[in-house]
Coordinates of C-alpha atoms in Angstrom, one line a residue:
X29 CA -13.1 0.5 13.4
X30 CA -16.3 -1.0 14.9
X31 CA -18.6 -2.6 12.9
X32 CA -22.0 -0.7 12.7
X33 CA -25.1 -3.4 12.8
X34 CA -29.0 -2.3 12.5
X35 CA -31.3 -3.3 15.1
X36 CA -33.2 -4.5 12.3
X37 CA -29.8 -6.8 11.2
X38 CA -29.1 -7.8 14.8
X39 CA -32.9 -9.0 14.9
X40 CA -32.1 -11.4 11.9
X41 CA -28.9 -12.4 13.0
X42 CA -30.4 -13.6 16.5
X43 CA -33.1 -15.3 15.2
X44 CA -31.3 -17.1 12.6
X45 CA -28.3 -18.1 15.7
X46 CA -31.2 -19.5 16.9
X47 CA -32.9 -21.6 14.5
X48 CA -35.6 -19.9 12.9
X49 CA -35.8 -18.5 9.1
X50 CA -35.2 -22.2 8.0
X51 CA -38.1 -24.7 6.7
X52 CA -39.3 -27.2 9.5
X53 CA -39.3 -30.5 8.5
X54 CA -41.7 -32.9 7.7
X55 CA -40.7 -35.6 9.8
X56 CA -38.6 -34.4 13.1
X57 CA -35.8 -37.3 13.5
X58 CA -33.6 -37.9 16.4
X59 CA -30.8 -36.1 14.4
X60 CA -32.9 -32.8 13.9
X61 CA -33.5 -32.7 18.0
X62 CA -29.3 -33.2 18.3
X63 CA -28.7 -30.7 16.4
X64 CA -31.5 -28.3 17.7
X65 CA -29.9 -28.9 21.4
X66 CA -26.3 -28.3 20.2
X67 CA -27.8 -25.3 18.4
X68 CA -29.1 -23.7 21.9
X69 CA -26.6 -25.2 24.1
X70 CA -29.4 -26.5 26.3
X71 CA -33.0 -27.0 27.4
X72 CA -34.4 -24.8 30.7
X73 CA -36.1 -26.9 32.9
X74 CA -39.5 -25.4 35.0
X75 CA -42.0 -27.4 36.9
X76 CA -45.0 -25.3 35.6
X77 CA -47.1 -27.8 33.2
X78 CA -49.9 -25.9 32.4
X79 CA -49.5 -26.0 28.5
X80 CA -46.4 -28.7 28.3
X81 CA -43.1 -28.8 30.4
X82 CA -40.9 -26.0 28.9
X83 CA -38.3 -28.0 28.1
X84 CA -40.1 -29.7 24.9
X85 CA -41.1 -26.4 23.6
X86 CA -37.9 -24.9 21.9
X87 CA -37.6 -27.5 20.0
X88 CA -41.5 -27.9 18.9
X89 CA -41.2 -23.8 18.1
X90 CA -38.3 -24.4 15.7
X91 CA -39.0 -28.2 14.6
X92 CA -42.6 -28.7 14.9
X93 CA -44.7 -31.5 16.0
X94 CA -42.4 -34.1 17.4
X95 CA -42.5 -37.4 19.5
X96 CA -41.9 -36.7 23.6
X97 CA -41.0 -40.2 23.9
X98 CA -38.2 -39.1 21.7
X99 CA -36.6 -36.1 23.3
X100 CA -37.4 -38.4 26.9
X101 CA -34.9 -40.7 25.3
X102 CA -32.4 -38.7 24.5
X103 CA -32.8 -37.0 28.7
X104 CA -33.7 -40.0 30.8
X105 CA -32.6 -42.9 28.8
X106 CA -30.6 -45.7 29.2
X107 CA -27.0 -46.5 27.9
X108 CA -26.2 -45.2 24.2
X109 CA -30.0 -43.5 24.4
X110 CA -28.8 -40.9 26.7
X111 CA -27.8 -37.6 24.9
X112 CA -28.2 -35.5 27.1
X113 CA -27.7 -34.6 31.4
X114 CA -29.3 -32.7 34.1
X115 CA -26.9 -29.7 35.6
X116 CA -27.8 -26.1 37.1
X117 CA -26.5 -23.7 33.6
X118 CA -28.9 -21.4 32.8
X119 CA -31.0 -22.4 35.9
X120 CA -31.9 -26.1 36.0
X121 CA -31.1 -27.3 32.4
X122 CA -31.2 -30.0 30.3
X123 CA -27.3 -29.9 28.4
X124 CA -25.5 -32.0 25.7
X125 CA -23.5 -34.2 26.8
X126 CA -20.1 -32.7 25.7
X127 CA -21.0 -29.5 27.9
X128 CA -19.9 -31.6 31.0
X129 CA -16.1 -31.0 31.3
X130 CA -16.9 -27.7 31.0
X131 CA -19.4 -27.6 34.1
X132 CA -16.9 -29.7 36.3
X133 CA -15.4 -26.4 37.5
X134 CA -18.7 -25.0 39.3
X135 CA -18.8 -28.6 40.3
X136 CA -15.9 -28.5 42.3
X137 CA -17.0 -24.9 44.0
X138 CA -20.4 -26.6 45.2
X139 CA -17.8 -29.4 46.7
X140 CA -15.8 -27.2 48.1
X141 CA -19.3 -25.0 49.4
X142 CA -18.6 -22.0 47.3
X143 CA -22.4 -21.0 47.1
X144 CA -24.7 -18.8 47.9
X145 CA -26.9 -20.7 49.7
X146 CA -26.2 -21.3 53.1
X147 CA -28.7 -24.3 54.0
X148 CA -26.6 -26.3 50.6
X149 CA -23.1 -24.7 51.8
X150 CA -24.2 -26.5 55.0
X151 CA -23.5 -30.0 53.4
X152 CA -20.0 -29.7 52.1
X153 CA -19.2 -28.2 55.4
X154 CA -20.3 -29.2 59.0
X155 CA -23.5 -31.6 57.5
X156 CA -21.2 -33.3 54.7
X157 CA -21.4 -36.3 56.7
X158 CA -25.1 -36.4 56.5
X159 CA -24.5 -36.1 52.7
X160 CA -22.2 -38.7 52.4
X161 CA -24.7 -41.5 54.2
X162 CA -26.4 -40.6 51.4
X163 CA -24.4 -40.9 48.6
X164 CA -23.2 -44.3 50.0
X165 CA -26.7 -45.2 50.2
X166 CA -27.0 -44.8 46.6
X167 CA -23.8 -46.8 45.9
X168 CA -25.0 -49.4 47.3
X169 CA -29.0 -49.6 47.2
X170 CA -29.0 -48.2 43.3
X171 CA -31.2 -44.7 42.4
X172 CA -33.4 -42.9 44.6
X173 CA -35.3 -40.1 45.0
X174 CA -36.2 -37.9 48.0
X175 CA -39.5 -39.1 48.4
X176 CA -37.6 -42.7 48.3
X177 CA -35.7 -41.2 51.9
X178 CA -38.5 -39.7 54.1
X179 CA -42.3 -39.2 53.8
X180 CA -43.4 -35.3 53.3
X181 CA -43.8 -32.9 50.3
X182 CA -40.8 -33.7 47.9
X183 CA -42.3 -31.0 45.6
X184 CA -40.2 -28.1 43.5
X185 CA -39.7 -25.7 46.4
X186 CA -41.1 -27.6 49.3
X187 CA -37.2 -29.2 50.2
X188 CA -37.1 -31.4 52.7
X189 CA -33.8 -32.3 54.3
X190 CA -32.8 -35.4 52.8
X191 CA -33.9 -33.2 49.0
X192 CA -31.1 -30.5 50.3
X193 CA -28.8 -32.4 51.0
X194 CA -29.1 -34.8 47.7
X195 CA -29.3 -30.7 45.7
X196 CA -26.2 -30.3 46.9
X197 CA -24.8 -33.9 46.0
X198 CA -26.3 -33.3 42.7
X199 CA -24.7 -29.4 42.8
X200 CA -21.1 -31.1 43.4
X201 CA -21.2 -34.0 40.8
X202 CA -21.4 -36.6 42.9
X203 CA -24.7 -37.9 41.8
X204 CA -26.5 -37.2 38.7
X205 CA -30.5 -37.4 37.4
X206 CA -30.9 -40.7 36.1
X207 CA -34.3 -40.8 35.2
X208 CA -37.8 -38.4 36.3
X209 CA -40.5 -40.3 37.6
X210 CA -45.1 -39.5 37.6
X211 CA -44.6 -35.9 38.6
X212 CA -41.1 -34.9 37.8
X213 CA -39.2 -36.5 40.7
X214 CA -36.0 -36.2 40.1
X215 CA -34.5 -40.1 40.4
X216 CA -30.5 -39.6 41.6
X217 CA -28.0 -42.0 40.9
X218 CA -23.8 -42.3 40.5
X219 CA -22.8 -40.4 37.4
X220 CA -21.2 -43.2 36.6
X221 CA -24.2 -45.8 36.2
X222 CA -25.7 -42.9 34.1
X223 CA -23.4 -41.2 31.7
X224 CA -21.5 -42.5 29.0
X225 CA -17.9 -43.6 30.3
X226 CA -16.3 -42.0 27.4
X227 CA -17.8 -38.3 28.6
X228 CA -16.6 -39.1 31.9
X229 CA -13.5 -39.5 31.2
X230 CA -12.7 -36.6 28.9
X231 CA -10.3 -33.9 30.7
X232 CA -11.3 -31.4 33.0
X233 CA -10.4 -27.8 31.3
X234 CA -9.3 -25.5 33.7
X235 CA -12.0 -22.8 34.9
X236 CA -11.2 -20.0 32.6
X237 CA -10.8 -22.2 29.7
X238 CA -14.3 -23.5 30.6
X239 CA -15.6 -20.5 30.9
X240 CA -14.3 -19.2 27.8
X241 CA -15.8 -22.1 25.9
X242 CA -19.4 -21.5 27.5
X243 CA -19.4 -18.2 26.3
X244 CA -18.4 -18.8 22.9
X245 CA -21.6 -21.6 22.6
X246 CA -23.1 -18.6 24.1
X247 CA -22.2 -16.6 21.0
X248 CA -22.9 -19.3 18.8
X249 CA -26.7 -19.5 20.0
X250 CA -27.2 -15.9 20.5
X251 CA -25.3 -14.7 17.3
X252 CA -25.1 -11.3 18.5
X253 CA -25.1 -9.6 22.5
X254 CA -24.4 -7.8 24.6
X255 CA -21.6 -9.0 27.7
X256 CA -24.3 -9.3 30.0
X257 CA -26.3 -11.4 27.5
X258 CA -23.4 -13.5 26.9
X259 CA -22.5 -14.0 31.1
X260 CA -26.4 -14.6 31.7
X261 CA -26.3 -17.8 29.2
X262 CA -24.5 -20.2 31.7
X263 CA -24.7 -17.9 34.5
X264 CA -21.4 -16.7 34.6
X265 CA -20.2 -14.1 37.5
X266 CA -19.3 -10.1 35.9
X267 CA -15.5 -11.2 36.3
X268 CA -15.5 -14.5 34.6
X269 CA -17.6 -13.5 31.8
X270 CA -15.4 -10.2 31.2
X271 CA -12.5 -12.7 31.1
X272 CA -13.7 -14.7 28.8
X273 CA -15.1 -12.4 26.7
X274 CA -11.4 -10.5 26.6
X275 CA -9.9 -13.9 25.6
X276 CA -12.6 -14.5 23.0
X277 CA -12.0 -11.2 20.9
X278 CA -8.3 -11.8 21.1
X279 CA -8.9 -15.1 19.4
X280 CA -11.4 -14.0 16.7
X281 CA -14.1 -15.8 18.1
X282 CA -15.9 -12.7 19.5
X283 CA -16.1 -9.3 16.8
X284 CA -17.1 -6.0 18.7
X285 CA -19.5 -4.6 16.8
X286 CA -22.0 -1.8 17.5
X287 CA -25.9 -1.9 17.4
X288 CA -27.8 1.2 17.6
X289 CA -29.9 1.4 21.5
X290 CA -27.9 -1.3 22.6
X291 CA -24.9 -1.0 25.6
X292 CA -21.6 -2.5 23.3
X293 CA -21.7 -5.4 22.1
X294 CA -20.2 -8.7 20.7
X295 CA -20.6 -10.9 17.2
X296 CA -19.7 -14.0 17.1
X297 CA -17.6 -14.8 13.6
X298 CA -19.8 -17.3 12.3
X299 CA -23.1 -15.5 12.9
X300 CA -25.2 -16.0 10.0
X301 CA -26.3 -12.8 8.2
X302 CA -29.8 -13.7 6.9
X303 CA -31.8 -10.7 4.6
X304 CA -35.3 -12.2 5.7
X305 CA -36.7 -14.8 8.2
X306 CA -39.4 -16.1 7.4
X307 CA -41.1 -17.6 10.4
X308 CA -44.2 -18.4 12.7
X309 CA -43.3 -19.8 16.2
X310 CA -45.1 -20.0 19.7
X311 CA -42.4 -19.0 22.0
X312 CA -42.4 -20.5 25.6
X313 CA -42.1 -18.2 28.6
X314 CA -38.1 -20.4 29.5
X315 CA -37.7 -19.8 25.5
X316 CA -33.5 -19.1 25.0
X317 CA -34.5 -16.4 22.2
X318 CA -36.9 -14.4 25.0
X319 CA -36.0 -15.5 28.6
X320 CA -33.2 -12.2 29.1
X321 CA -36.3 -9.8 28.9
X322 CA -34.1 -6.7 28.6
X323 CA -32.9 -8.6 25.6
X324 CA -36.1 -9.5 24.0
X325 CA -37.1 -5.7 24.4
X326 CA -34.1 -4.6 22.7
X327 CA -34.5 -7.0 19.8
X328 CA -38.3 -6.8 19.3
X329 CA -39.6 -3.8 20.7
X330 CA -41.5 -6.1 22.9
X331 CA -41.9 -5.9 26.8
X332 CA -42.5 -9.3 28.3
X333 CA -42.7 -10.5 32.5
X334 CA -44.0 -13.8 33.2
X335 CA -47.1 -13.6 35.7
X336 CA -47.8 -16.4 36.8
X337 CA -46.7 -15.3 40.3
X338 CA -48.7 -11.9 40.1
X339 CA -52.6 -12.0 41.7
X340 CA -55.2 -12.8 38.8
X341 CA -56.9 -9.4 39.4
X342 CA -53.4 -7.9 38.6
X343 CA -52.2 -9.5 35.5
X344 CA -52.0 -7.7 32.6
X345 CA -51.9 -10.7 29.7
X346 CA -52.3 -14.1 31.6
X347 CA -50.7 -16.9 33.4
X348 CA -48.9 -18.4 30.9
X349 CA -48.2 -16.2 28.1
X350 CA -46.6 -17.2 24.9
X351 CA -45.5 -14.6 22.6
X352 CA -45.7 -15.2 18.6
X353 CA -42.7 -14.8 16.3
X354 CA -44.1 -14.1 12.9
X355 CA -41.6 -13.6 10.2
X356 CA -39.0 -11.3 12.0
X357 CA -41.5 -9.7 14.9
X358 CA -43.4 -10.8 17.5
X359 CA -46.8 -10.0 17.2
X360 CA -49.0 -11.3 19.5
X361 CA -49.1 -13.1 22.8
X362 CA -52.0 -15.8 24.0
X363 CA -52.3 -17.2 27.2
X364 CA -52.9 -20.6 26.9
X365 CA -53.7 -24.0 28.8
X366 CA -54.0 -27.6 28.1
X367 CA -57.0 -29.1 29.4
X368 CA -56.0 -32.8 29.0
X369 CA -59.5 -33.7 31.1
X370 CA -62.0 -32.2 28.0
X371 CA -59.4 -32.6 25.3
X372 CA -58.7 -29.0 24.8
X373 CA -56.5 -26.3 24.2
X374 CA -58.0 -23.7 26.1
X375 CA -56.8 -19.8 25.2
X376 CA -57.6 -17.7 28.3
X377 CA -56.8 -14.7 26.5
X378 CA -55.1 -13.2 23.2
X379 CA -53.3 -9.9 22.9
X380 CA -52.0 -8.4 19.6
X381 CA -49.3 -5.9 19.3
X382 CA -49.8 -2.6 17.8
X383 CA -48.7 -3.0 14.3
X384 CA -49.0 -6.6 14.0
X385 CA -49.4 -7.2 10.1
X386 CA -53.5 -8.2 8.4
X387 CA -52.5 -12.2 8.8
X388 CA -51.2 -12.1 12.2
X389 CA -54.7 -14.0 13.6
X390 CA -55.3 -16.5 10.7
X391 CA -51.4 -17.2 11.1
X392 CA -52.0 -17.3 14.8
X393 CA -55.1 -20.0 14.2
X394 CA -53.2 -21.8 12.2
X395 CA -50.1 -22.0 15.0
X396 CA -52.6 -23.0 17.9
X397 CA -54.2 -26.0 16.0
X398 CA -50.9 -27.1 15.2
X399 CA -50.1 -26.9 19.0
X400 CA -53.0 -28.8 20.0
X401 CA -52.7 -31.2 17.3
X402 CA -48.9 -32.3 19.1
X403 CA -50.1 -32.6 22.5
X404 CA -53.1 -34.8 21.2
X405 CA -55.9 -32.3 22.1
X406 CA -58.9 -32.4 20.1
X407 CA -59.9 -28.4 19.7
X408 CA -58.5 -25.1 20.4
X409 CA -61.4 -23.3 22.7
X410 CA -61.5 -19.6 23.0
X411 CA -62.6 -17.1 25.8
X412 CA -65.5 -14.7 24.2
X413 CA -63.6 -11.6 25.8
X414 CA -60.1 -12.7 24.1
X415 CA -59.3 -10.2 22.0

């Protein structure tokens, strides 16, 4: 028979997949940041800096305060510093090294111009000799960015030519992110200047095998979801994630289990069962534990869309709105920004949930001085009409 889990256990069993119940440290080492990334699987990448880039916060929400140099090590740097690379997973992300055999296989689809977009498809097809000037450009001149190519807006979605056709270099494996420059440039180089030779040369696993082995670090970092929870983790199509998930539950890796309000669902075997979490987080928008918003409904009983594309006039909670995990629930959601020029963390507005428990805005104080406190800001400043 199916096992029969409580929202309320499912809740604890997700949060505890991903890090949260356990005491933070008082000192965040290299190690604790390893292990927080092999924990998740990876770190989403966005563009938007208006509190800190999104990929340092996962780790801040589960470790604390921590030194950016660090983590910029462990991305960008050099030789035996580099722990981690740059590849499209769950959108553009920031993975563990080991992850890359099993990312060669959408590699060779971008070569081969399996994708969906037609300007990129154009560059393993009838413009793949415009790529390749490129790439032996590279080879021999060392790493580049766009900007480095042609003059123009190199920005996030203003893509020249030159930036689609490196995308798509980048897409196929042939050249990798070898450092970010003032303004997030991405810097390309060989993948073979950047990553370790021994990750290079580890085999290639077939595409279902791959596939299989995404989902199951899927598992791991979810603990318990939903198919469509476990495809959307590495962005998997409905075939190859039903495959995968079939082979999983054959193995023992994946347990069907049942959660009361939820479509079927899966558990991975090592899931930790926790009684009580006990924690107090500020949860970026890209945050793993939120960013499937059907999922963060299901789990918390909270509806969350990112507005920062919505007209002022129309949005409901803010810009950049970070909900508040206290103990089990979220509770509360600020909007906040960093305002580096006056030194302060500026919270446009503050929402709390109906429910949310006596301490939720003394714990909530407490979790924004600690925030400013990290990115070196000397006050938290609040908007009279936050409330």
């Amino acid at each position: 028979m199916t096992e029969r889990i409580s929202p309320a256990a499912a809740r604890r069993i997700a949060l505890a997949a991903q890090g949260f119940g356990t005491r933070k440290p008082a000192r965040v080492t290299d190690g604790h940041l390893r292990r927080t990334l092999d924990r998740l699987a990876l770190h989403q990448i966005d563009s938007v800096n208006v509190l800190a880039r999104a990929h340092y916060l996962p780790a801040f929400s589960r470790l604390g305060a921590y030194d950016t140099a660090t983590f910029d090590r462990a991305a960008w740097g050099r030789g035996r510093q580099r722990g981690m690379f740059e590849y499209w997973a769950h959108e553009a992300s920031l993975l563990p090294l080991d992850l890359h055999p099993l990312l060669r296989w959408r590699m060779a689809r971008a070569d081969r111009g399996e994708m969906r977009s037609a300007a990129m498809r154009a560059f393993a097809t009838e413009r793949r000799g415009e790529a390749m000037v490129l790439l032996d450009r590279i080879r021999a001149d060392g790493p580049l960015a766009a900007s480095d190519i042609e003059t123009g807006r190199t920005g996030w979605w203003a893509w020249s030519g030159a930036k689609q056709a490196l995308e798509w270099l980048f897409y196929a494996g042939h050249i990798t992110t070898a450092s970010r420059r003032r303004g997030f440039e991405r810097v390309y180089d060989l993948p073979e200047r950047v990553l370790p030779r021994a990750i290079l040369d580890l085999p290639t696993p077939d595409a279902a095998s791959a596939q299989a082995a995404l989902v199951e670090r899927a598992a791991r970092a979810l603990g318990v979801a939903t198919a469509g929870e476990l495809r959307d983790y590495f962005r998997l199509s409905p075939a190859e994630g039903t495959a995968a998930i079939a082979r999983l539950v054959s193995e023992g890796t994946l347990v069907p289990v049942s959660v009361d309000g939820w479509p079927p669902a899966f558990l991975h075997h090592r899931a930790r069962r926790s009684r009580r979490i006990e924690a107090q987080a500020l949860l970026a928008p890209f945050d793993p534990l939120i960013w499937e918003r059907a999922r963060a409904e299901r789990l918390f009983g909270f509806r969350y869309r990112i507005e920062i594309y919505v007209p002022a006039a129309k949005r409901l909670h803010g810009y950049y709105v970070l909900p508040f995990l206290l103990g089990d629930r979220l509770v509360a959601r600020v909007d906040l920004k960093a305002d580096r020029a006056h030194s302060r963390l500026r919270v446009q507005s503050c929402h709390l949930e109906p429910g949310a428990p006596p301490e939720t805005s003394d714990r909530l104080g407490a979790a924004l001085e600690q925030v400013a406190d990290w990115l070196g800001l000397g006050a938290v400043l609040v908007r009279p009409q936050s409330g």
